mmCIF file of C-alpha atoms in Angstrom:
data_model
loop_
_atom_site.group_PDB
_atom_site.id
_atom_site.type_symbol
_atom_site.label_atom_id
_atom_site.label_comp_id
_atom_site.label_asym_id
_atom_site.label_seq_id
_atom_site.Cartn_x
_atom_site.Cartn_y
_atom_site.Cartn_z
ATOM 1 C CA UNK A 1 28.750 0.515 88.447
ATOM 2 C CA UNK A 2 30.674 2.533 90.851
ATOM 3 C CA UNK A 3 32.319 5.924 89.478
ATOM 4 C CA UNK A 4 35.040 7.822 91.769
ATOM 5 C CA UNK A 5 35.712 11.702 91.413
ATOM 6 C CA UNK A 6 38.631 13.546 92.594
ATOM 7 C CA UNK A 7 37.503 16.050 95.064
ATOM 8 C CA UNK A 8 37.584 19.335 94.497
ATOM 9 C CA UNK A 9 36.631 23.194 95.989
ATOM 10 C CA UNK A 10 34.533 24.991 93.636
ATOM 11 C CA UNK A 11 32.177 27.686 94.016
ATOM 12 C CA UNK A 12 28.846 26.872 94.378
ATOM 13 C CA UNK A 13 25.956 29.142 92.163
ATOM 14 C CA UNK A 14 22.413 29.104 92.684
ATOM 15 C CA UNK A 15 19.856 31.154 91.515
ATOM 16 C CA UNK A 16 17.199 33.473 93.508
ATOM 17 C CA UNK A 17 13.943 35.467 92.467
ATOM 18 C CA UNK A 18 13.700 38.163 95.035
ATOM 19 C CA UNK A 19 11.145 40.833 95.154
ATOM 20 C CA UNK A 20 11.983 44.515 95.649
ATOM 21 C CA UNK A 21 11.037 48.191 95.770
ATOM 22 C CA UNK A 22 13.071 51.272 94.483
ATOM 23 C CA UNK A 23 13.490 53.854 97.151
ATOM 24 C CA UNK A 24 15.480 56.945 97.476
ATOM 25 C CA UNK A 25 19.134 56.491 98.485
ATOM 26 C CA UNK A 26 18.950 58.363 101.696
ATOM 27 C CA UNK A 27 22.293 60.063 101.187
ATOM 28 C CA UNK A 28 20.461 62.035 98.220
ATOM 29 C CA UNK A 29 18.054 63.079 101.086
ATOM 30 C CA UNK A 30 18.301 67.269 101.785
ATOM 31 C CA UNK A 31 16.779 69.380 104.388
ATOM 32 C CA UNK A 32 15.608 72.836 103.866
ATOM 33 C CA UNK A 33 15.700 74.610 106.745
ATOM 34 C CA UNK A 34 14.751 78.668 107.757
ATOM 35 C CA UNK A 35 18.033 80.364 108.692
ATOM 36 C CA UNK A 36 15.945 82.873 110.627
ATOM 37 C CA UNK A 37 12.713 83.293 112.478
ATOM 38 C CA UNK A 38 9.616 85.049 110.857
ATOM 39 C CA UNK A 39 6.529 83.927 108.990
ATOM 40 C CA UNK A 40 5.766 81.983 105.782
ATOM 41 C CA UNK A 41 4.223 84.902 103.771
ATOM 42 C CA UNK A 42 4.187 82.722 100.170
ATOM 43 C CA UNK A 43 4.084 79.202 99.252
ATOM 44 C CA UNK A 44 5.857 78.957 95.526
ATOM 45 C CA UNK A 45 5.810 75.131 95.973
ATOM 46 C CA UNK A 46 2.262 73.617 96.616
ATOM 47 C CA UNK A 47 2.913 69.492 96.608
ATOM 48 C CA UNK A 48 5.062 66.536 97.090
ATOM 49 C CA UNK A 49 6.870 65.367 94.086
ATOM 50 C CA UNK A 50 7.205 68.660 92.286
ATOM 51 C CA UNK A 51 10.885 69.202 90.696
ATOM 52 C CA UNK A 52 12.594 72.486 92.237
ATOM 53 C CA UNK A 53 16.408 73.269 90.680
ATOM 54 C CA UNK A 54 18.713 74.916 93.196
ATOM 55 C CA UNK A 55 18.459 78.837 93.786
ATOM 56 C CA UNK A 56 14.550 78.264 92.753
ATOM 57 C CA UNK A 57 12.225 80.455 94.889
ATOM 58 C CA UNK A 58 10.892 78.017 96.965
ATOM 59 C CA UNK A 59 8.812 80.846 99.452
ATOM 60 C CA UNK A 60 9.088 84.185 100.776
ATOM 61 C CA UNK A 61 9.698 84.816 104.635
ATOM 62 C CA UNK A 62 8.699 88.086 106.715
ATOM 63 C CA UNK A 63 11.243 88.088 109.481
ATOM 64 C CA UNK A 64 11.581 91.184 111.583
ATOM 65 C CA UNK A 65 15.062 90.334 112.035
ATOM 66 C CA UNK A 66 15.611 90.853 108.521
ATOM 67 C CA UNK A 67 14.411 94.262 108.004
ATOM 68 C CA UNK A 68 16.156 95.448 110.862
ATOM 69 C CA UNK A 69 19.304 93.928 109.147
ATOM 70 C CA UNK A 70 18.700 95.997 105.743
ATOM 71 C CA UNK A 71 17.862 99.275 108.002
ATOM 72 C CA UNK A 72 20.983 99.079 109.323
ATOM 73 C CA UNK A 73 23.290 98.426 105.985
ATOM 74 C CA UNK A 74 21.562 101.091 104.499
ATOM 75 C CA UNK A 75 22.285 103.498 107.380
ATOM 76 C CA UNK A 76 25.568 102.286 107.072
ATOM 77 C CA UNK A 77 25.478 103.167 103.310
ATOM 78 C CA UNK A 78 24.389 106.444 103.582
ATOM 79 C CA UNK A 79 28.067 107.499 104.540
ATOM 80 C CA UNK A 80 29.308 106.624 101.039
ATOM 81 C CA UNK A 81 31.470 103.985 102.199
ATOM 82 C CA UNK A 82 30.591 100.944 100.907
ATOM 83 C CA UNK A 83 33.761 98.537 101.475
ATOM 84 C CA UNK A 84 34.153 99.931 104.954
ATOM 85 C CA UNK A 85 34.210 97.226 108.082
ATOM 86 C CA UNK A 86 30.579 97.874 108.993
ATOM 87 C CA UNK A 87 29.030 97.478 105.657
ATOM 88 C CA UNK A 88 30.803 94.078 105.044
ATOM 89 C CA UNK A 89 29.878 93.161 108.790
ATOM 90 C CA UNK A 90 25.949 93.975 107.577
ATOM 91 C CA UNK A 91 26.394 91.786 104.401
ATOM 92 C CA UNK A 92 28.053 89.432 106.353
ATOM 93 C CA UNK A 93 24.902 89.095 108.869
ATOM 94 C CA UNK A 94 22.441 88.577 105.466
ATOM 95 C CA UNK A 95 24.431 86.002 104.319
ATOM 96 C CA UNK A 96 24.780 84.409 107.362
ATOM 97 C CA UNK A 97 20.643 84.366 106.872
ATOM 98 C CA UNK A 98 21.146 82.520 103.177
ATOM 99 C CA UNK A 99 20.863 85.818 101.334
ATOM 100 C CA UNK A 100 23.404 85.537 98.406
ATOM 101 C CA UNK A 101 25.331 87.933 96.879
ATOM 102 C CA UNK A 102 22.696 88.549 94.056
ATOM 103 C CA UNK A 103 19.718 89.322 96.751
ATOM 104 C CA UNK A 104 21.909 91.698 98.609
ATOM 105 C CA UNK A 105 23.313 93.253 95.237
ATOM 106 C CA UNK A 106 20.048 93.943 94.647
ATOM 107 C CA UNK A 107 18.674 95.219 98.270
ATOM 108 C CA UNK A 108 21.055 97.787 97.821
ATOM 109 C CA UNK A 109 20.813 99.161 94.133
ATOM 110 C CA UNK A 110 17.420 99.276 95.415
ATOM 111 C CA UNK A 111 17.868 101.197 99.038
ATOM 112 C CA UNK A 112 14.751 100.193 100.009
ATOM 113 C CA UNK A 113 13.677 97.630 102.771
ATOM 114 C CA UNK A 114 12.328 94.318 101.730
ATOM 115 C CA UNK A 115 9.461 93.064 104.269
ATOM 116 C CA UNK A 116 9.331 90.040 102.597
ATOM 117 C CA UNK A 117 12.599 87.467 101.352
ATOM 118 C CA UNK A 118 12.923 84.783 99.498
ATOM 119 C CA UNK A 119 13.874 81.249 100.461
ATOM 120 C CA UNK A 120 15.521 80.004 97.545
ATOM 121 C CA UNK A 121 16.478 76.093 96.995
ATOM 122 C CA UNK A 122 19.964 74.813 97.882
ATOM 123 C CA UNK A 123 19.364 71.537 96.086
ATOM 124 C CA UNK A 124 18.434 70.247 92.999
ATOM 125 C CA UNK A 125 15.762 67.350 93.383
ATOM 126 C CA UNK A 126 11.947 66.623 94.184
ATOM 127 C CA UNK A 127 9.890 68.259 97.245
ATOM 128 C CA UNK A 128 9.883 65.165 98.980
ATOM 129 C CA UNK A 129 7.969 66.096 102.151
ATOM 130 C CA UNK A 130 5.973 69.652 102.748
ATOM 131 C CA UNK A 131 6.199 70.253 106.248
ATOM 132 C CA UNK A 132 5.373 74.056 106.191
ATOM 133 C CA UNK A 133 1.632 76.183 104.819
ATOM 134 C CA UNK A 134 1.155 79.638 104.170
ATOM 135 C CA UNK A 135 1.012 81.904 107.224
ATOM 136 C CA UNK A 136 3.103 79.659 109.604
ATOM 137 C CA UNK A 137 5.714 81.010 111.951
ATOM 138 C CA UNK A 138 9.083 79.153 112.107
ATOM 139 C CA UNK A 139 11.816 79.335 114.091
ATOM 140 C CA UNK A 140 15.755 79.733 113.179
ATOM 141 C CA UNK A 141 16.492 76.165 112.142
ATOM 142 C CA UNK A 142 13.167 74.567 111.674
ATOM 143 C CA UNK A 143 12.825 71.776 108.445
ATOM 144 C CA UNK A 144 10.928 73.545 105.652
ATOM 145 C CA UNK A 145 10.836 70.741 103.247
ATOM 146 C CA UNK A 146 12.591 67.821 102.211
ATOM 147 C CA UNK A 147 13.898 67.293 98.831
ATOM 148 C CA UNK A 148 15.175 64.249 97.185
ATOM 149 C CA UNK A 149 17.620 63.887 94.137
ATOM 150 C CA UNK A 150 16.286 60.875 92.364
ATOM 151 C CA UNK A 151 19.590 60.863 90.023
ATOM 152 C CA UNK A 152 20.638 57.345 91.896
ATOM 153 C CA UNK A 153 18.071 55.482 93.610
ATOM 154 C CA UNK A 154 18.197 52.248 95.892
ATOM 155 C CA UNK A 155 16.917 49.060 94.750
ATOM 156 C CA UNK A 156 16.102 46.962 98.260
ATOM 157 C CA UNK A 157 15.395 43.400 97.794
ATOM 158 C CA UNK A 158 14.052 41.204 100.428
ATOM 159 C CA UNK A 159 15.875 37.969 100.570
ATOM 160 C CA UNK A 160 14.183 35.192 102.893
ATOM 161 C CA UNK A 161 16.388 33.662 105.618
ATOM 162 C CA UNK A 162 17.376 30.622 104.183
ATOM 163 C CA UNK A 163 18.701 32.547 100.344
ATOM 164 C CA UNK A 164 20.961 34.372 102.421
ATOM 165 C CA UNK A 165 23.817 32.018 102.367
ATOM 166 C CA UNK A 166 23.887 32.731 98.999
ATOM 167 C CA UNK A 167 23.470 36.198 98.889
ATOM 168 C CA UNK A 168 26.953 38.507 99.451
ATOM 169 C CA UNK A 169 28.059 41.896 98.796
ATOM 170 C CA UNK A 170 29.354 42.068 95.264
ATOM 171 C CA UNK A 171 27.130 39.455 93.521
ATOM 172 C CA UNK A 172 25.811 40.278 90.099
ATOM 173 C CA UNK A 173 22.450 40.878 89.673
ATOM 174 C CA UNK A 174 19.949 41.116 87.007
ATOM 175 C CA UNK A 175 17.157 43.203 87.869
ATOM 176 C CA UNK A 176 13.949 44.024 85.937
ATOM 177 C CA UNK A 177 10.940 46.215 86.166
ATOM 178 C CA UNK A 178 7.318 45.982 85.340
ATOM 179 C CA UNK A 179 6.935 49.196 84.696
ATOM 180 C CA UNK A 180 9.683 48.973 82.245
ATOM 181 C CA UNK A 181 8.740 45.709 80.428
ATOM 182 C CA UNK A 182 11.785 44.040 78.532
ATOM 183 C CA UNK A 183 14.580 46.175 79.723
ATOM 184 C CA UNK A 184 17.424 44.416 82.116
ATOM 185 C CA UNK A 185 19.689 45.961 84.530
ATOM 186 C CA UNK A 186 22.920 44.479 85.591
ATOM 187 C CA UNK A 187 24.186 45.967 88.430
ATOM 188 C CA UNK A 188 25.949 44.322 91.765
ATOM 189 C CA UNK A 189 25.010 43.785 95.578
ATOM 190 C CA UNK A 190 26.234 46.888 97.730
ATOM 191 C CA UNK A 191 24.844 46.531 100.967
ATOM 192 C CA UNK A 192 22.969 43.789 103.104
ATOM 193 C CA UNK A 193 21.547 44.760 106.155
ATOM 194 C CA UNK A 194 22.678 42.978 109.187
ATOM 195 C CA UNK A 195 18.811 42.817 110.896
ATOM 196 C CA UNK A 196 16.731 40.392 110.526
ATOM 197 C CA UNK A 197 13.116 41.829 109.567
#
């Protein structure tokens, strides 16, 4: 028995297992850095993974820098003035340092000199890497810590060399998790790398 069929394009489906890992998406990766030089006087944050919110006091800097800064709004201050071009040239150098408007606020209701400031968070997220202890000098610019918002995360799949054909950007896929037993995610292809691992 022969049987004929009319040809005809159609798209192909096949499906692939693949194994993965969730990892950060590396756009949701922030630096902290020191705006100015001095010494790490106070750790607030002790280890990796722990959840800061932004303006959080993440540690407290000695910088002589700084309290040269404050001596010389509050000289400035002394005259009474305190809209004239020098004064908002003084706050202007703090907050070129990070300081916001609250810690300088307060610095002068105050009118004393702070040895010691605080490095608050810029970022909501996790301390993803500690790269600074108690007592260390840094310099203007230097990576504190890193902190990761885990709000969206990558799922990376590795896909051996012959599935690839049938692997493209936009493709639905089901994902599941052992760590979440039962529960399915349907989300879609994004990205594929071009290298070859």
């Amino acid at each position: 028995k022969i049987e004929t069929v009319i040809v005809k394009k159609e798209k192909p489906e096949k499906e692939i297992h693949l194994l993965g890992k969730v990892k950060p998406d590396e756009r949701l990766i922030f630096s902290q850095t020191a705006h100015i030089a001095g010494r790490i006087e106070k750790l607030y944050i002790n280890f990796t993974g722990e959840k800061v919110r932004k303006g959080q006091k993440l540690a407290s800097i000695y910088s002589p820098e700084l309290v040269m800064a404050q001596k010389e709004l509050f000289e400035i201050l002394k005259g009474g003035n305190t809209d004239s071009p020098l004064a908002k040239a003084a706050r202007k150098k703090l907050k070129l340092w990070k300081l916001t408007n609250n810690q300088i606020q307060k610095l002068e209701q105050n009118g004393e000199v702070k040895t010691e400031i605080d490095i608050l968070s810029n970022y909501d997220g996790y301390v993803w890497d500690l790269k600074i202890s108690e007592g260390d000098h840094v310099m203007e610019g230097k990576k504190l810590f890193e902190i990761v918002n885990l709000n969206k995360v990558w799922v990376l799949f590795e896909a051996y060399e012959n599935d690839l054909a049938w692997v493209k950007v936009g493709d639905k896929i089901d994902i599941e998790f052992k760590s979440i037993a039962g529960e399915n995610f349907k989300q879609k292809i994004t990205f594929i790398d071009p290298f070859i691992d």
